[in-house]
PDB file of N, CA and C in Angstrom:
ATOM      1  N   UNK C 130      39.386  83.644 151.308  1.00  0.00           N
ATOM      2  CA  UNK C 130      40.579  83.920 150.403  1.00  0.00           C
ATOM      3  C   UNK C 130      39.676  83.653 148.982  1.00  0.00           C
ATOM      4  N   UNK C 131      40.445  84.282 148.330  1.00  0.00           N
ATOM      5  CA  UNK C 131      40.128  83.986 146.952  1.00  0.00           C
ATOM      6  C   UNK C 131      41.028  82.961 146.268  1.00  0.00           C
ATOM      7  N   UNK C 132      41.172  82.516 145.102  1.00  0.00           N
ATOM      8  CA  UNK C 132      41.525  81.363 144.414  1.00  0.00           C
ATOM      9  C   UNK C 132      42.966  82.329 143.818  1.00  0.00           C
ATOM     10  N   UNK C 133      44.394  81.622 143.931  1.00  0.00           N
ATOM     11  CA  UNK C 133      45.249  82.689 143.349  1.00  0.00           C
ATOM     12  C   UNK C 133      45.143  81.980 142.000  1.00  0.00           C
ATOM     13  N   UNK C 134      44.061  81.632 141.320  1.00  0.00           N
ATOM     14  CA  UNK C 134      44.716  80.410 139.858  1.00  0.00           C
ATOM     15  C   UNK C 134      44.239  81.752 138.956  1.00  0.00           C
ATOM     16  N   UNK C 135      43.408  82.597 139.353  1.00  0.00           N
ATOM     17  CA  UNK C 135      43.383  83.533 137.731  1.00  0.00           C
ATOM     18  C   UNK C 135      44.155  84.952 137.816  1.00  0.00           C
ATOM     19  N   UNK C 136      44.620  84.377 138.715  1.00  0.00           N
ATOM     20  CA  UNK C 136      46.273  86.335 138.824  1.00  0.00           C
ATOM     21  C   UNK C 136      47.589  85.683 138.320  1.00  0.00           C
ATOM     22  N   UNK C 137      47.634  84.297 138.859  1.00  0.00           N
ATOM     23  CA  UNK C 137      48.818  83.718 138.494  1.00  0.00           C
ATOM     24  C   UNK C 137      48.720  83.338 137.010  1.00  0.00           C
ATOM     25  N   UNK C 138      47.655  82.573 136.640  1.00  0.00           N
ATOM     26  CA  UNK C 138      47.247  82.410 135.009  1.00  0.00           C
ATOM     27  C   UNK C 138      47.841  83.584 134.438  1.00  0.00           C
ATOM     28  N   UNK C 139      47.327  84.713 135.042  1.00  0.00           N
ATOM     29  CA  UNK C 139      47.902  85.820 134.058  1.00  0.00           C
ATOM     30  C   UNK C 139      49.070  86.429 133.957  1.00  0.00           C
ATOM     31  N   UNK C 140      50.032  85.936 135.076  1.00  0.00           N
ATOM     32  CA  UNK C 140      51.144  86.358 135.002  1.00  0.00           C
ATOM     33  C   UNK C 140      52.093  85.255 134.178  1.00  0.00           C
ATOM     34  N   UNK C 141      52.008  83.900 134.278  1.00  0.00           N
ATOM     35  CA  UNK C 141      52.621  82.875 133.819  1.00  0.00           C
ATOM     36  C   UNK C 141      52.318  83.389 132.101  1.00  0.00           C
ATOM     37  N   UNK C 142      51.221  83.737 131.477  1.00  0.00           N
ATOM     38  CA  UNK C 142      51.211  84.173 130.492  1.00  0.00           C
ATOM     39  C   UNK C 142      51.654  84.826 129.669  1.00  0.00           C
ATOM     40  N   UNK C 143      51.997  86.365 130.933  1.00  0.00           N
ATOM     41  CA  UNK C 143      52.645  87.561 130.199  1.00  0.00           C
ATOM     42  C   UNK C 143      53.892  87.246 130.088  1.00  0.00           C
ATOM     43  N   UNK C 144      54.322  86.356 131.112  1.00  0.00           N
ATOM     44  CA  UNK C 144      55.723  85.731 131.279  1.00  0.00           C
ATOM     45  C   UNK C 144      56.422  85.107 130.311  1.00  0.00           C
ATOM     46  N   UNK C 145      55.117  84.004 129.553  1.00  0.00           N
ATOM     47  CA  UNK C 145      55.431  83.416 128.483  1.00  0.00           C
ATOM     48  C   UNK C 145      55.569  84.241 127.397  1.00  0.00           C
ATOM     49  N   UNK C 146      54.753  85.631 127.447  1.00  0.00           N
ATOM     50  CA  UNK C 146      55.149  86.649 126.496  1.00  0.00           C
ATOM     51  C   UNK C 146      53.715  86.324 125.190  1.00  0.00           C
ATOM     52  N   UNK C 147      52.871  85.777 125.796  1.00  0.00           N
ATOM     53  CA  UNK C 147      51.752  84.812 124.749  1.00  0.00           C
ATOM     54  C   UNK C 147      50.445  86.001 125.405  1.00  0.00           C
ATOM     55  N   UNK C 148      49.325  85.918 123.999  1.00  0.00           N
ATOM     56  CA  UNK C 148      48.097  87.105 124.322  1.00  0.00           C
ATOM     57  C   UNK C 148      47.275  85.928 124.848  1.00  0.00           C
ATOM     58  N   UNK C 149      46.130  86.759 125.376  1.00  0.00           N
ATOM     59  CA  UNK C 149      44.768  85.398 126.127  1.00  0.00           C
ATOM     60  C   UNK C 149      44.315  84.220 124.640  1.00  0.00           C
ATOM     61  N   UNK C 150      44.318  85.209 123.418  1.00  0.00           N
ATOM     62  CA  UNK C 150      44.704  83.841 122.024  1.00  0.00           C
ATOM     63  C   UNK C 150      45.110  83.277 121.708  1.00  0.00           C
ATOM     64  N   UNK C 151      45.969  83.615 122.067  1.00  0.00           N
ATOM     65  CA  UNK C 151      47.597  83.023 120.919  1.00  0.00           C
ATOM     66  C   UNK C 151      47.467  81.226 122.371  1.00  0.00           C
ATOM     67  N   UNK C 152      47.781  82.128 123.410  1.00  0.00           N
ATOM     68  CA  UNK C 152      47.067  80.859 124.876  1.00  0.00           C
ATOM     69  C   UNK C 152      45.921  79.848 124.496  1.00  0.00           C
ATOM     70  N   UNK C 153      44.913  80.752 124.389  1.00  0.00           N
ATOM     71  CA  UNK C 153      43.704  79.531 124.025  1.00  0.00           C
ATOM     72  C   UNK C 153      43.926  78.617 122.734  1.00  0.00           C
ATOM     73  N   UNK C 154      44.505  79.577 121.512  1.00  0.00           N
ATOM     74  CA  UNK C 154      44.678  78.529 120.734  1.00  0.00           C
ATOM     75  C   UNK C 154      45.326  77.668 120.690  1.00  0.00           C
ATOM     76  N   UNK C 155      46.583  78.033 120.974  1.00  0.00           N
ATOM     77  CA  UNK C 155      47.764  76.500 121.509  1.00  0.00           C
ATOM     78  C   UNK C 155      46.907  75.523 122.495  1.00  0.00           C
ATOM     79  N   UNK C 156      46.114  76.335 122.769  1.00  0.00           N
ATOM     80  CA  UNK C 156      45.321  74.927 123.503  1.00  0.00           C
ATOM     81  C   UNK C 156      43.854  74.298 122.658  1.00  0.00           C
ATOM     82  N   UNK C 157      44.007  74.623 121.796  1.00  0.00           N
ATOM     83  CA  UNK C 157      42.920  74.301 121.144  1.00  0.00           C
ATOM     84  C   UNK C 157      41.534  74.733 120.556  1.00  0.00           C
ATOM     85  N   UNK C 158      41.819  75.610 121.356  1.00  0.00           N
ATOM     86  CA  UNK C 158      40.330  77.220 121.341  1.00  0.00           C
ATOM     87  C   UNK C 158      39.647  77.460 119.877  1.00  0.00           C
ATOM     88  N   UNK C 159      38.929  77.413 119.622  1.00  0.00           N
ATOM     89  CA  UNK C 159      38.614  78.080 118.130  1.00  0.00           C
ATOM     90  C   UNK C 159      39.478  79.696 118.525  1.00  0.00           C
ATOM     91  N   UNK C 160      39.751  80.384 117.285  1.00  0.00           N
ATOM     92  CA  UNK C 160      40.487  81.544 117.281  1.00  0.00           C
ATOM     93  C   UNK C 160      39.323  82.990 117.469  1.00  0.00           C
ATOM     94  N   UNK C 161      38.058  82.521 117.089  1.00  0.00           N
ATOM     95  CA  UNK C 161      37.303  83.889 117.964  1.00  0.00           C
ATOM     96  C   UNK C 161      36.354  83.392 119.140  1.00  0.00           C
ATOM     97  N   UNK C 162      36.894  82.608 119.900  1.00  0.00           N
ATOM     98  CA  UNK C 162      36.517  82.705 121.345  1.00  0.00           C
ATOM     99  C   UNK C 162      37.462  82.451 122.385  1.00  0.00           C
ATOM    100  N   UNK C 163      38.812  81.995 121.881  1.00  0.00           N
ATOM    101  CA  UNK C 163      39.865  82.019 122.779  1.00  0.00           C
ATOM    102  C   UNK C 163      39.862  82.581 123.631  1.00  0.00           C
ATOM    103  N   UNK C 164      40.222  84.010 122.796  1.00  0.00           N
ATOM    104  CA  UNK C 164      40.465  85.485 124.104  1.00  0.00           C
ATOM    105  C   UNK C 164      39.167  85.614 125.251  1.00  0.00           C
ATOM    106  N   UNK C 165      38.263  85.353 124.670  1.00  0.00           N
ATOM    107  CA  UNK C 165      37.308  85.585 125.324  1.00  0.00           C
ATOM    108  C   UNK C 165      37.213  84.466 126.720  1.00  0.00           C
ATOM    109  N   UNK C 166      37.184  83.325 126.141  1.00  0.00           N
ATOM    110  CA  UNK C 166      37.660  82.100 127.672  1.00  0.00           C
ATOM    111  C   UNK C 166      38.825  82.569 128.153  1.00  0.00           C
ATOM    112  N   UNK C 167      39.845  82.739 127.809  1.00  0.00           N
ATOM    113  CA  UNK C 167      41.153  82.797 128.653  1.00  0.00           C
ATOM    114  C   UNK C 167      41.154  84.089 129.631  1.00  0.00           C
ATOM    115  N   UNK C 168      40.020  85.178 128.921  1.00  0.00           N
ATOM    116  CA  UNK C 168      39.696  86.395 129.923  1.00  0.00           C
ATOM    117  C   UNK C 168      39.123  85.737 131.184  1.00  0.00           C
ATOM    118  N   UNK C 169      37.609  85.071 131.055  1.00  0.00           N
ATOM    119  CA  UNK C 169      37.445  84.474 131.672  1.00  0.00           C
ATOM    120  C   UNK C 169      37.811  83.306 132.973  1.00  0.00           C
ATOM    121  N   UNK C 170      38.821  82.962 132.132  1.00  0.00           N
ATOM    122  CA  UNK C 170      40.054  82.101 133.616  1.00  0.00           C
ATOM    123  C   UNK C 170      40.720  83.221 134.252  1.00  0.00           C
ATOM    124  N   UNK C 171      41.038  84.234 133.489  1.00  0.00           N
ATOM    125  CA  UNK C 171      41.995  85.179 134.254  1.00  0.00           C
ATOM    126  C   UNK C 171      41.284  86.408 135.317  1.00  0.00           C
ATOM    127  N   UNK C 172      39.846  86.146 134.924  1.00  0.00           N
ATOM    128  CA  UNK C 172      39.196  87.379 135.776  1.00  0.00           C
ATOM    129  C   UNK C 172      38.527  86.435 137.050  1.00  0.00           C
ATOM    130  N   UNK C 173      38.615  84.939 136.732  1.00  0.00           N
ATOM    131  CA  UNK C 173      37.740  84.028 137.533  1.00  0.00           C
ATOM    132  C   UNK C 173      36.102  83.641 137.910  1.00  0.00           C
ATOM    133  N   UNK C 174      35.842  84.353 136.766  1.00  0.00           N
ATOM    134  CA  UNK C 174      34.709  83.877 136.375  1.00  0.00           C
ATOM    135  C   UNK C 174      34.699  82.737 136.043  1.00  0.00           C
ATOM    136  N   UNK C 175      35.139  81.824 135.524  1.00  0.00           N
ATOM    137  CA  UNK C 175      35.118  80.668 135.527  1.00  0.00           C
ATOM    138  C   UNK C 175      36.257  79.765 135.365  1.00  0.00           C
ATOM    139  N   UNK C 176      36.395  78.632 135.962  1.00  0.00           N
ATOM    140  CA  UNK C 176      37.895  78.091 136.283  1.00  0.00           C
ATOM    141  C   UNK C 176      38.052  76.867 135.499  1.00  0.00           C
ATOM    142  N   UNK C 177      38.879  76.772 134.829  1.00  0.00           N
ATOM    143  CA  UNK C 177      39.431  75.744 133.959  1.00  0.00           C
ATOM    144  C   UNK C 177      39.369  73.986 134.630  1.00  0.00           C
ATOM    145  N   UNK C 178      39.220  73.459 134.166  1.00  0.00           N
ATOM    146  CA  UNK C 178      38.641  72.237 134.851  1.00  0.00           C
ATOM    147  C   UNK C 178      40.460  71.640 134.995  1.00  0.00           C
ATOM    148  N   UNK C 179      40.824  70.411 136.137  1.00  0.00           N
ATOM    149  CA  UNK C 179      41.900  70.082 136.294  1.00  0.00           C
ATOM    150  C   UNK C 179      43.112  69.881 135.175  1.00  0.00           C
ATOM    151  N   UNK C 180      42.378  68.753 133.841  1.00  0.00           N
ATOM    152  CA  UNK C 180      42.942  68.534 132.696  1.00  0.00           C
ATOM    153  C   UNK C 180      43.221  69.603 132.378  1.00  0.00           C
ATOM    154  N   UNK C 181      42.694  70.825 131.864  1.00  0.00           N
ATOM    155  CA  UNK C 181      42.520  71.865 131.157  1.00  0.00           C
ATOM    156  C   UNK C 181      44.047  72.913 131.912  1.00  0.00           C
ATOM    157  N   UNK C 182      44.079  72.908 133.268  1.00  0.00           N
ATOM    158  CA  UNK C 182      44.738  73.294 134.063  1.00  0.00           C
ATOM    159  C   UNK C 182      46.486  72.755 134.124  1.00  0.00           C
ATOM    160  N   UNK C 183      46.332  71.299 133.618  1.00  0.00           N
ATOM    161  CA  UNK C 183      47.494  70.536 133.003  1.00  0.00           C
ATOM    162  C   UNK C 183      47.809  71.013 131.917  1.00  0.00           C
ATOM    163  N   UNK C 184      47.435  71.401 131.265  1.00  0.00           N
ATOM    164  CA  UNK C 184      47.661  71.688 129.805  1.00  0.00           C
ATOM    165  C   UNK C 184      48.321  73.383 129.464  1.00  0.00           C
ATOM    166  N   UNK C 185      47.403  74.149 130.190  1.00  0.00           N
ATOM    167  CA  UNK C 185      47.781  75.310 130.132  1.00  0.00           C
ATOM    168  C   UNK C 185      49.298  75.234 130.757  1.00  0.00           C
ATOM    169  N   UNK C 186      49.554  74.614 131.987  1.00  0.00           N
ATOM    170  CA  UNK C 186      50.839  74.822 132.661  1.00  0.00           C
ATOM    171  C   UNK C 186      51.840  74.066 131.760  1.00  0.00           C
ATOM    172  N   UNK C 187      51.394  73.053 131.382  1.00  0.00           N
ATOM    173  CA  UNK C 187      52.582  72.793 130.155  1.00  0.00           C
ATOM    174  C   UNK C 187      52.440  73.467 129.309  1.00  0.00           C
ATOM    175  N   UNK C 188      51.733  74.322 128.332  1.00  0.00           N
ATOM    176  CA  UNK C 188      52.093  75.216 127.818  1.00  0.00           C
ATOM    177  C   UNK C 188      52.878  76.190 127.969  1.00  0.00           C
ATOM    178  N   UNK C 189      52.441  77.131 129.353  1.00  0.00           N
ATOM    179  CA  UNK C 189      53.318  78.067 129.769  1.00  0.00           C
ATOM    180  C   UNK C 189      54.405  77.611 130.469  1.00  0.00           C
ATOM    181  N   UNK C 190      54.711  75.981 130.539  1.00  0.00           N
ATOM    182  CA  UNK C 190      56.185  75.939 131.170  1.00  0.00           C
ATOM    183  C   UNK C 190      56.207  75.710 132.242  1.00  0.00           C
ATOM    184  N   UNK C 191      54.942  75.736 133.533  1.00  0.00           N
ATOM    185  CA  UNK C 191      55.237  76.035 134.988  1.00  0.00           C
ATOM    186  C   UNK C 191      54.495  74.607 135.250  1.00  0.00           C
ATOM    187  N   UNK C 192      55.172  74.373 136.739  1.00  0.00           N
ATOM    188  CA  UNK C 192      54.145  73.265 137.316  1.00  0.00           C
ATOM    189  C   UNK C 192      52.831  73.703 137.774  1.00  0.00           C
ATOM    190  N   UNK C 193      51.745  72.750 137.343  1.00  0.00           N
ATOM    191  CA  UNK C 193      50.072  72.893 137.974  1.00  0.00           C
ATOM    192  C   UNK C 193      50.575  73.461 138.878  1.00  0.00           C
ATOM    193  N   UNK C 194      51.057  72.743 140.147  1.00  0.00           N
ATOM    194  CA  UNK C 194      51.157  73.563 141.638  1.00  0.00           C
ATOM    195  C   UNK C 194      50.977  74.646 141.685  1.00  0.00           C
ATOM    196  N   UNK C 195      51.373  74.944 140.789  1.00  0.00           N
ATOM    197  CA  UNK C 195      51.825  76.966 140.802  1.00  0.00           C
ATOM    198  C   UNK C 195      50.381  77.591 140.506  1.00  0.00           C
ATOM    199  N   UNK C 196      49.719  77.081 140.134  1.00  0.00           N
ATOM    200  CA  UNK C 196      48.452  77.421 139.740  1.00  0.00           C
ATOM    201  C   UNK C 196      47.564  77.828 141.007  1.00  0.00           C
ATOM    202  N   UNK C 197      47.588  76.616 141.917  1.00  0.00           N
ATOM    203  CA  UNK C 197      46.669  76.073 142.636  1.00  0.00           C
ATOM    204  C   UNK C 197      47.573  76.439 144.382  1.00  0.00           C
ATOM    205  N   UNK C 198      48.704  77.056 144.621  1.00  0.00           N
ATOM    206  CA  UNK C 198      49.372  77.085 145.920  1.00  0.00           C
ATOM    207  C   UNK C 198      48.654  78.134 146.865  1.00  0.00           C
ATOM    208  N   UNK C 199      48.577  78.352 147.310  1.00  0.00           N
ATOM    209  CA  UNK C 199      48.167  79.359 148.361  1.00  0.00           C
ATOM    210  C   UNK C 199      49.288  80.522 148.795  1.00  0.00           C
ATOM    211  N   UNK C 200      50.366  79.867 148.884  1.00  0.00           N
ATOM    212  CA  UNK C 200      51.342  80.902 149.620  1.00  0.00           C
ATOM    213  C   UNK C 200      52.070  81.297 148.262  1.00  0.00           C
ATOM    214  N   UNK C 201      52.415  82.712 148.286  1.00  0.00           N
ATOM    215  CA  UNK C 201      52.974  83.292 147.439  1.00  0.00           C
ATOM    216  C   UNK C 201      54.958  82.883 147.291  1.00  0.00           C
ATOM    217  N   UNK C 202      55.485  82.513 148.282  1.00  0.00           N
ATOM    218  CA  UNK C 202      56.600  82.299 148.272  1.00  0.00           C
ATOM    219  C   UNK C 202      56.567  81.268 148.304  1.00  0.00           C
ATOM    220  N   UNK C 203      56.131  79.971 148.370  1.00  0.00           N
ATOM    221  CA  UNK C 203      56.038  78.838 148.183  1.00  0.00           C
ATOM    222  C   UNK C 203      55.878  78.478 146.393  1.00  0.00           C
ATOM    223  N   UNK C 204      54.709  79.290 145.777  1.00  0.00           N
ATOM    224  CA  UNK C 204      54.636  79.563 143.965  1.00  0.00           C
ATOM    225  C   UNK C 204      55.804  79.693 143.732  1.00  0.00           C
ATOM    226  N   UNK C 205      56.874  80.899 144.276  1.00  0.00           N
ATOM    227  CA  UNK C 205      57.669  81.060 143.650  1.00  0.00           C
ATOM    228  C   UNK C 205      58.776  80.292 143.369  1.00  0.00           C
ATOM    229  N   UNK C 206      58.815  79.427 144.901  1.00  0.00           N
ATOM    230  CA  UNK C 206      59.656  78.272 144.711  1.00  0.00           C
ATOM    231  C   UNK C 206      59.982  77.251 143.907  1.00  0.00           C
ATOM    232  N   UNK C 207      58.103  76.797 143.749  1.00  0.00           N
ATOM    233  CA  UNK C 207      57.658  75.769 142.669  1.00  0.00           C
ATOM    234  C   UNK C 207      58.436  76.516 140.960  1.00  0.00           C
ATOM    235  N   UNK C 208      58.444  77.806 140.669  1.00  0.00           N
ATOM    236  CA  UNK C 208      59.076  78.057 139.308  1.00  0.00           C
ATOM    237  C   UNK C 208      60.218  77.711 139.699  1.00  0.00           C
ATOM    238  N   UNK C 209      60.655  77.981 140.568  1.00  0.00           N
ATOM    239  CA  UNK C 209      62.216  78.129 140.546  1.00  0.00           C
ATOM    240  C   UNK C 209      62.646  76.340 140.157  1.00  0.00           C
ATOM    241  N   UNK C 210      62.296  75.229 141.081  1.00  0.00           N
ATOM    242  CA  UNK C 210      62.407  74.296 141.226  1.00  0.00           C
ATOM    243  C   UNK C 210      61.784  73.333 139.694  1.00  0.00           C
ATOM    244  N   UNK C 211      61.042  74.235 139.092  1.00  0.00           N
ATOM    245  CA  UNK C 211      60.626  73.578 137.750  1.00  0.00           C
ATOM    246  C   UNK C 211      61.823  73.830 136.640  1.00  0.00           C
ATOM    247  N   UNK C 212      62.933  74.930 136.917  1.00  0.00           N
ATOM    248  CA  UNK C 212      63.697  75.100 135.870  1.00  0.00           C
ATOM    249  C   UNK C 212      64.791  74.346 136.169  1.00  0.00           C
ATOM    250  N   UNK C 213      65.005  73.440 137.242  1.00  0.00           N
ATOM    251  CA  UNK C 213      66.308  73.150 137.679  1.00  0.00           C
ATOM    252  C   UNK C 213      66.189  71.773 136.896  1.00  0.00           C
ATOM    253  N   UNK C 214      67.734  71.154 136.632  1.00  0.00           N
ATOM    254  CA  UNK C 214      67.823  69.607 135.996  1.00  0.00           C
ATOM    255  C   UNK C 214      67.549  68.546 137.243  1.00  0.00           C
ATOM    256  N   UNK C 215      68.099  67.324 136.848  1.00  0.00           N
ATOM    257  CA  UNK C 215      67.601  66.612 137.724  1.00  0.00           C
ATOM    258  C   UNK C 215      68.802  66.553 138.889  1.00  0.00           C
ATOM    259  N   UNK C 216      69.954  66.737 138.925  1.00  0.00           N
ATOM    260  CA  UNK C 216      71.264  66.760 139.078  1.00  0.00           C
ATOM    261  C   UNK C 216      70.789  67.898 140.086  1.00  0.00           C
ATOM    262  N   UNK C 217      70.687  68.851 140.209  1.00  0.00           N
ATOM    263  CA  UNK C 217      70.495  70.313 140.557  1.00  0.00           C
ATOM    264  C   UNK C 217      68.944  70.140 141.792  1.00  0.00           C
ATOM    265  N   UNK C 218      67.735  69.090 141.374  1.00  0.00           N
ATOM    266  CA  UNK C 218      66.761  69.196 141.802  1.00  0.00           C
ATOM    267  C   UNK C 218      67.203  67.734 143.446  1.00  0.00           C
ATOM    268  N   UNK C 219      68.232  67.351 142.983  1.00  0.00           N
ATOM    269  CA  UNK C 219      69.086  65.969 143.535  1.00  0.00           C
ATOM    270  C   UNK C 219      69.395  67.257 145.108  1.00  0.00           C
ATOM    271  N   UNK C 220      70.019  68.417 144.690  1.00  0.00           N
ATOM    272  CA  UNK C 220      71.097  68.747 145.654  1.00  0.00           C
ATOM    273  C   UNK C 220      70.142  69.809 146.484  1.00  0.00           C
ATOM    274  N   UNK C 221      69.305  70.315 145.745  1.00  0.00           N
ATOM    275  CA  UNK C 221      67.940  71.148 147.004  1.00  0.00           C
ATOM    276  C   UNK C 221      67.454  70.442 148.008  1.00  0.00           C
ATOM    277  N   UNK C 222      66.775  68.999 147.243  1.00  0.00           N
ATOM    278  CA  UNK C 222      66.416  68.371 148.167  1.00  0.00           C
ATOM    279  C   UNK C 222      67.014  67.548 149.232  1.00  0.00           C
ATOM    280  N   UNK C 223      68.567  67.006 148.762  1.00  0.00           N
ATOM    281  CA  UNK C 223      69.267  66.972 150.039  1.00  0.00           C
ATOM    282  C   UNK C 223      69.657  67.550 151.045  1.00  0.00           C
ATOM    283  N   UNK C 224      69.689  69.196 150.651  1.00  0.00           N
ATOM    284  CA  UNK C 224      69.871  70.621 151.484  1.00  0.00           C
ATOM    285  C   UNK C 224      68.385  70.331 152.228  1.00  0.00           C
ATOM    286  N   UNK C 225      67.605  70.500 151.763  1.00  0.00           N
ATOM    287  CA  UNK C 225      66.042  70.971 152.443  1.00  0.00           C
ATOM    288  C   UNK C 225      66.440  69.232 153.598  1.00  0.00           C
ATOM    289  N   UNK C 226      66.757  68.329 153.289  1.00  0.00           N
ATOM    290  CA  UNK C 226      66.280  67.313 154.323  1.00  0.00           C
ATOM    291  C   UNK C 226      67.627  67.378 155.301  1.00  0.00           C
ATOM    292  N   UNK C 227      68.551  67.978 154.749  1.00  0.00           N
ATOM    293  CA  UNK C 227      69.389  68.278 155.932  1.00  0.00           C
ATOM    294  C   UNK C 227      69.132  69.282 156.867  1.00  0.00           C
ATOM    295  N   UNK C 228      68.221  69.999 156.361  1.00  0.00           N
ATOM    296  CA  UNK C 228      67.444  71.022 157.764  1.00  0.00           C
ATOM    297  C   UNK C 228      66.679  70.803 158.096  1.00  0.00           C
ATOM    298  N   UNK C 229      66.153  69.492 157.720  1.00  0.00           N
ATOM    299  CA  UNK C 229      65.002  68.972 158.889  1.00  0.00           C
ATOM    300  C   UNK C 229      66.039  68.156 160.171  1.00  0.00           C
ATOM    301  N   UNK C 230      66.880  68.085 160.191  1.00  0.00           N
ATOM    302  CA  UNK C 230      67.792  67.279 161.416  1.00  0.00           C
ATOM    303  C   UNK C 230      67.877  67.899 162.392  1.00  0.00           C
TER     304      UNK C 230
END
């Protein structure tokens, strides 16, 4: 199975309304290489290390786990959970624990 990271990276970048160059530059890459480096990440030719992935996740406002999660359903839930406030997260947590009983 291929890693979901490249396609998720592209999807999250597009959802944030950024070009490859804009995202790369926001991460501190040189303007003349930013697009090419991000393209290599999105094509799966190179994989960013975990710390770079954390910076990308922060810039795109998604949890870093989203990029590594194998299951699409779970990755979508991660995106939803990421948008909830603490009170809402506690409600979801309580609900999920109640389902286990």
